[in-house]
């Protein structure tokens, strides 16, 4: 089966006020539909179109191809805002930066893709990696890949392949049209349900060699957005989801939860010492982690803009700040749940959304506890001990 790339015709609104208005409209629609997304288990294509209009899927498209590359901190704050409303949708929106991976495609392949659309929704099931059959002009790809978040709303899908001598053993990603593969509906989870991270199955799908790339490989275009470390950015966008979820949870206990009273007739919860102390500590914890996160981001982006060397030490700080933000934000969410009291255990309670979804990102391989150790190793000029780190 051949995989001919076809892309949608939805485009981002013009930069400036129209695009900002499109983003605010998407947030308002999300407030109305987030329960729907959770119940059906995926973010649908019509809502993905609203995020496209808000410019969220062209933030890593190089200027060379008519893109509107966005400073990473600006995009990460957009992901936060979406996640404050619904973390699972924020997770899907965070892949708006994933077109940055395409920078390691041949220049002509990038030009061909972006001539069809600057607003490409990309989802990937990278693991397990399969051995593809090498044929004239490309590969025949067969396998079933897990955790393809956002696949039902995607335009393009990526599938992980084992690399060979030509990639120095590094894994390849094969790009295919979403209609060339089968989505296996098996995403049965309690947290991040709306991400629709189903399996995808391919049966002898032909992928031209020029539509394969090494994930995080050497970019073929030299611009600030392609100089910014791609794998670190991939960890950051997931961490931003937890930052947003923590903000949403904390705002709830400050703005609404504090006024509620208990069934035993006690004072309003906000007047209780434990509630006030809990809110203060959580606020300080979240703001501190967020400050480190954006400090590291801005420092490395300044180097990318100035075309200065971005060292492993710089990348280690990006990874460390992302891991730290995810874990500290998870603690903030749990603190909000704790001080909210017994009412928060009900499925219908507003905090359940942030609890079930917001604690998930720190479980991701790019943000798990071992990435603290790997970051520390690099700060000590030792081997990270993890492949493709930082």
C-alpha positions in Angstrom: 0.0 0.0 0.0 1.3 3.4 -0.9 1.2 6.3 1.5 0.4 9.5 -0.5 0.4 12.6 1.8 -2.8 14.6 1.7 -3.3 17.5 4.1 -6.3 19.6 5.1 -7.2 23.0 4.0 -7.6 24.7 7.4 -5.1 27.6 7.8 -4.1 29.8 10.7 -5.8 33.2 11.1 -3.6 36.1 10.2 -1.0 37.0 12.8 -1.8 39.5 15.5 -5.3 40.2 16.8 -7.2 37.7 14.5 -5.0 34.8 15.6 -5.3 35.8 19.3 -9.1 36.0 18.9 -9.0 32.6 17.3 -7.1 31.2 20.3 -9.5 32.8 22.8 -12.4 31.4 20.9 -10.9 27.9 21.0 -10.5 28.2 24.8 -14.2 29.2 25.2 -15.3 26.3 23.0 -13.1 23.9 25.0 -14.8 25.0 28.3 -18.1 23.9 26.7 -16.9 20.6 25.1 -14.1 19.2 27.4 -16.5 16.7 29.0 -17.5 15.5 25.5 -13.9 15.0 24.6 -13.2 13.0 27.8 -16.3 10.8 27.3 -15.6 10.0 23.6 -11.8 9.5 24.3 -10.3 11.8 21.8 -10.1 15.4 20.6 -12.0 15.6 17.3 -10.8 17.1 14.1 -13.3 20.0 14.1 -11.7 21.2 17.4 -8.2 20.6 16.0 -9.2 23.0 13.2 -9.8 25.7 15.8 -6.3 25.1 17.2 -5.0 25.3 13.7 -6.7 28.7 13.2 -5.1 29.8 16.5 -1.7 29.1 14.9 -0.7 26.3 17.3 0.4 23.9 14.6 2.8 26.2 12.7 5.0 27.4 15.6 7.9 25.3 14.5 7.6 25.7 10.7 10.8 27.5 9.5 10.5 30.9 7.8 12.3 29.3 4.8 9.0 27.6 4.0 6.6 30.5 4.9 6.2 29.5 8.6 5.6 31.7 11.6 8.1 30.2 14.1 7.3 31.2 17.6 9.7 31.6 20.6 9.3 28.4 22.6 8.3 30.3 25.8 5.4 31.9 24.0 4.2 28.5 22.7 4.6 26.8 26.1 2.4 29.5 27.7 -0.3 28.7 25.1 -0.1 25.0 26.0 -0.4 26.1 29.7 -3.5 28.1 29.0 -5.2 25.2 27.1 -4.2 22.8 30.0 -5.7 25.1 32.6 -9.1 24.4 30.9 -8.5 20.7 30.0 -5.1 19.0 30.5 -5.8 16.2 28.0 -6.5 18.7 25.2 -3.4 20.6 26.3 -1.4 17.4 25.7 -2.7 17.1 22.2 -2.2 20.8 21.5 1.4 20.5 22.8 2.3 18.6 19.7 1.9 21.8 17.7 5.7 22.1 18.1 6.3 18.5 16.8 6.8 19.7 13.2 10.2 20.7 14.5 11.1 17.1 13.9 10.6 17.6 10.2 13.7 19.9 10.2 15.9 16.8 9.7 14.0 15.8 6.6 15.6 16.6 3.2 14.9 20.2 2.3 12.8 19.2 -0.8 10.7 17.0 1.4 10.0 19.8 3.8 9.2 22.2 0.9 6.8 19.7 -0.5 5.0 19.2 2.8 4.7 22.8 3.6 3.6 23.7 0.2 0.5 21.7 1.0 0.0 23.2 4.5 1.8 25.1 7.1 -0.7 23.8 9.7 0.1 20.1 10.0 -1.2 18.1 12.9 1.4 15.4 13.6 1.0 12.4 15.9 3.4 9.5 16.4 3.5 6.0 17.8 7.3 5.6 18.1 7.5 2.3 20.1 8.1 -0.5 19.7 10.5 0.1 16.8 10.1 -2.3 13.9 12.5 -3.5 11.3 11.2 -2.2 7.9 11.7 -4.0 4.6 14.1 -1.9 2.5 12.9 -1.7 -1.1 13.7 0.4 -4.1 13.1 4.1 -3.1 12.1 3.5 0.5 10.6 1.0 2.9 7.7 -1.3 3.4 6.5 -0.7 6.9 4.6 -3.3 9.0 3.8 -3.2 12.7 1.7 -1.9 15.5 2.8 1.1 17.5 1.6 2.3 20.9 0.7 5.6 22.5 -0.1 7.6 19.3 -1.6 10.5 21.1 -4.0 12.6 19.1 -4.0 10.2 16.1 -7.7 10.6 15.4 -7.3 14.3 14.8 -3.9 14.1 13.0 -3.0 14.8 9.4 0.3 12.9 9.5 1.4 9.9 11.6 4.9 8.9 12.5 6.0 5.3 13.1 9.3 4.3 14.8 11.7 2.1 12.8 15.0 0.5 13.7 17.9 2.4 12.2 20.9 0.9 10.4 24.4 1.8 9.4 23.1 4.8 7.4 21.7 6.3 10.6 24.5 5.2 12.9 22.0 3.0 14.7 19.7 5.9 15.6 16.0 5.1 15.1 14.0 6.4 12.2 10.6 8.0 12.0 8.5 7.1 8.9 5.9 9.7 7.9 2.6 8.4 6.6 -0.8 9.8 5.8 -3.3 9.0 8.5 -5.5 7.2 6.1 -2.7 4.7 5.3 -2.9 3.0 8.7 -5.5 1.6 10.9 -6.2 3.1 14.4 -6.8 0.4 17.0 -9.2 1.7 19.6 -7.6 0.4 22.8 -7.1 3.6 24.9 -8.8 2.4 28.1 -7.4 4.7 30.8 -8.4 6.8 33.8 -6.0 9.7 33.1 -5.5 11.6 29.8 -8.4 9.8 28.2 -9.2 12.6 25.7 -5.7 12.3 24.2 -6.9 9.2 22.3 -3.4 7.6 22.5 -4.5 4.5 20.6 -2.3 2.0 18.8 -1.8 2.4 15.1 -1.3 -0.6 12.7 0.4 -0.6 9.3 0.5 -3.5 6.9 3.2 -3.2 4.2 2.8 0.6 3.8 5.3 2.0 1.4 7.2 5.0 2.8 9.6 6.9 0.4 13.0 7.2 1.9 12.8 11.0 1.7 9.9 10.9 4.1 11.9 9.3 6.9 14.1 11.1 9.4 16.1 10.6 12.6 14.1 12.0 15.5 16.1 14.9 16.9 18.6 14.5 14.0 20.7 17.2 12.4 18.4 19.9 10.9 18.8 20.6 7.2 17.6 24.2 7.7 19.5 26.7 9.9 17.1 29.1 11.8 16.7 29.9 15.5 13.7 27.5 15.7 15.7 24.6 14.3 18.7 25.4 16.6 16.6 25.0 19.7 17.1 21.5 21.1 14.3 19.4 19.7 14.2 16.5 22.2 14.4 18.9 25.1 11.5 20.9 23.6 9.5 17.7 23.3 9.9 17.2 27.1 9.1 20.8 27.8 5.7 20.8 26.0 4.6 17.9 28.1 5.7 19.5 31.3 3.8 22.7 30.3 0.7 20.6 30.4 1.2 19.8 34.1 2.0 23.5 34.8 -1.3 24.4 33.3 -3.2 21.6 35.1 -1.7 22.7 38.5 -2.7 26.3 37.8 -6.2 25.2 37.0 -6.4 23.1 40.2 -5.0 25.8 42.4 -7.3 28.5 40.9 -10.3 26.3 41.7 -9.4 25.9 45.4 -8.7 29.7 45.6 -11.6 31.0 43.7 -14.4 28.5 44.4 -13.4 25.9 46.9 -12.5 28.4 49.7 -16.1 29.6 49.9 -17.6 26.1 50.5 -18.6 24.8 53.9 -18.5 21.3 55.3 -21.6 19.3 56.1 -20.9 19.4 59.8 -21.5 23.2 59.9 -17.9 24.4 60.3 -16.5 27.7 58.9 -15.9 28.3 55.3 -12.9 26.2 54.2 -10.9 29.2 53.2 -10.9 30.4 56.8 -9.3 27.3 58.1 -5.5 27.5 58.9 -4.7 24.3 57.0 -6.5 25.6 53.9 -4.7 29.0 54.0 -1.3 27.4 54.6 -1.9 24.8 51.9 -2.8 27.4 49.3 0.2 29.6 50.2 2.7 26.7 50.0 1.2 25.4 46.7 1.3 28.8 45.1 5.0 29.3 46.1 5.8 25.8 44.9 4.2 26.3 41.5 5.6 29.7 40.8 9.1 28.6 41.8 9.1 25.6 39.4 7.6 27.7 36.7 10.2 30.4 37.1 13.1 27.9 36.7 11.3 26.4 33.7 11.0 29.6 31.8 14.4 31.0 32.9 16.1 28.0 31.2 13.9 28.3 28.2 14.6 32.0 27.6 18.4 31.5 28.1 18.7 28.8 25.5 16.4 30.6 23.1 18.6 33.7 23.3 21.5 31.5 22.3 19.5 30.0 19.4 18.7 33.5 18.2 22.3 34.7 18.5 23.5 31.5 16.8 25.7 30.7 19.8 26.7 27.2 20.8 24.0 25.4 22.8 26.0 23.0 25.1 25.0 19.8 26.7 25.0 21.8 30.0 22.3 24.1 28.5 20.3 21.1 27.3 20.6 19.4 30.7 19.1 22.5 32.4 16.2 22.4 29.9 15.6 18.8 30.7 16.0 19.3 34.4 13.7 22.3 34.5 11.1 20.3 32.6 11.3 17.3 34.9 11.2 19.5 37.9 8.2 21.5 36.7 6.3 18.3 36.0 7.0 16.7 39.4 6.4 19.9 41.4 3.2 20.6 39.5 2.0 17.1 40.2 2.6 17.8 43.9 0.6 21.1 43.7 -2.3 19.2 42.1 -2.2 16.7 44.9 -2.1 19.5 47.5 -5.2 21.1 45.9 -7.0 17.8 46.1 -5.9 17.4 49.7 -7.1 20.8 51.0 -10.4 20.6 48.9 -11.6 17.9 51.3 -13.9 14.9 50.9 -16.0 16.4 48.2 -13.2 16.2 45.7 -13.4 12.3 45.7 -16.6 12.5 43.6 -16.2 11.8 39.8 -18.2 15.0 39.0 -15.9 17.3 41.1 -14.0 19.8 39.0 -10.7 18.8 40.6 -11.0 15.3 39.2 -10.2 16.6 35.7 -6.9 18.0 36.9 -6.1 15.1 39.2 -6.7 12.3 36.7 -5.0 14.1 33.8 -2.5 16.4 35.5 -0.5 13.7 37.3 0.2 11.8 34.1 2.9 13.8 32.4 5.5 13.1 35.1 4.9 9.4 34.3 6.1 9.9 30.7 9.6 8.5 29.9 10.9 12.0 29.1 10.0 13.3 32.5 10.2 10.3 34.9 12.4 10.3 38.0 15.4 8.9 36.2 15.7 12.1 34.1 16.8 13.9 37.3 19.7 11.5 37.6 20.6 11.9 33.9 20.5 15.7 34.2 22.7 15.6 37.3 25.2 13.4 35.5 25.6 15.9 32.7 25.9 18.8 35.1 28.8 16.9 36.6 30.3 16.2 33.2 29.5 12.5 33.4 27.7 10.3 30.9 23.9 10.6 31.1 23.4 6.9 30.9 20.2 7.3 28.8 20.0 7.1 25.0 19.3 10.3 23.1 19.7 12.4 26.3 19.6 15.4 26.6 
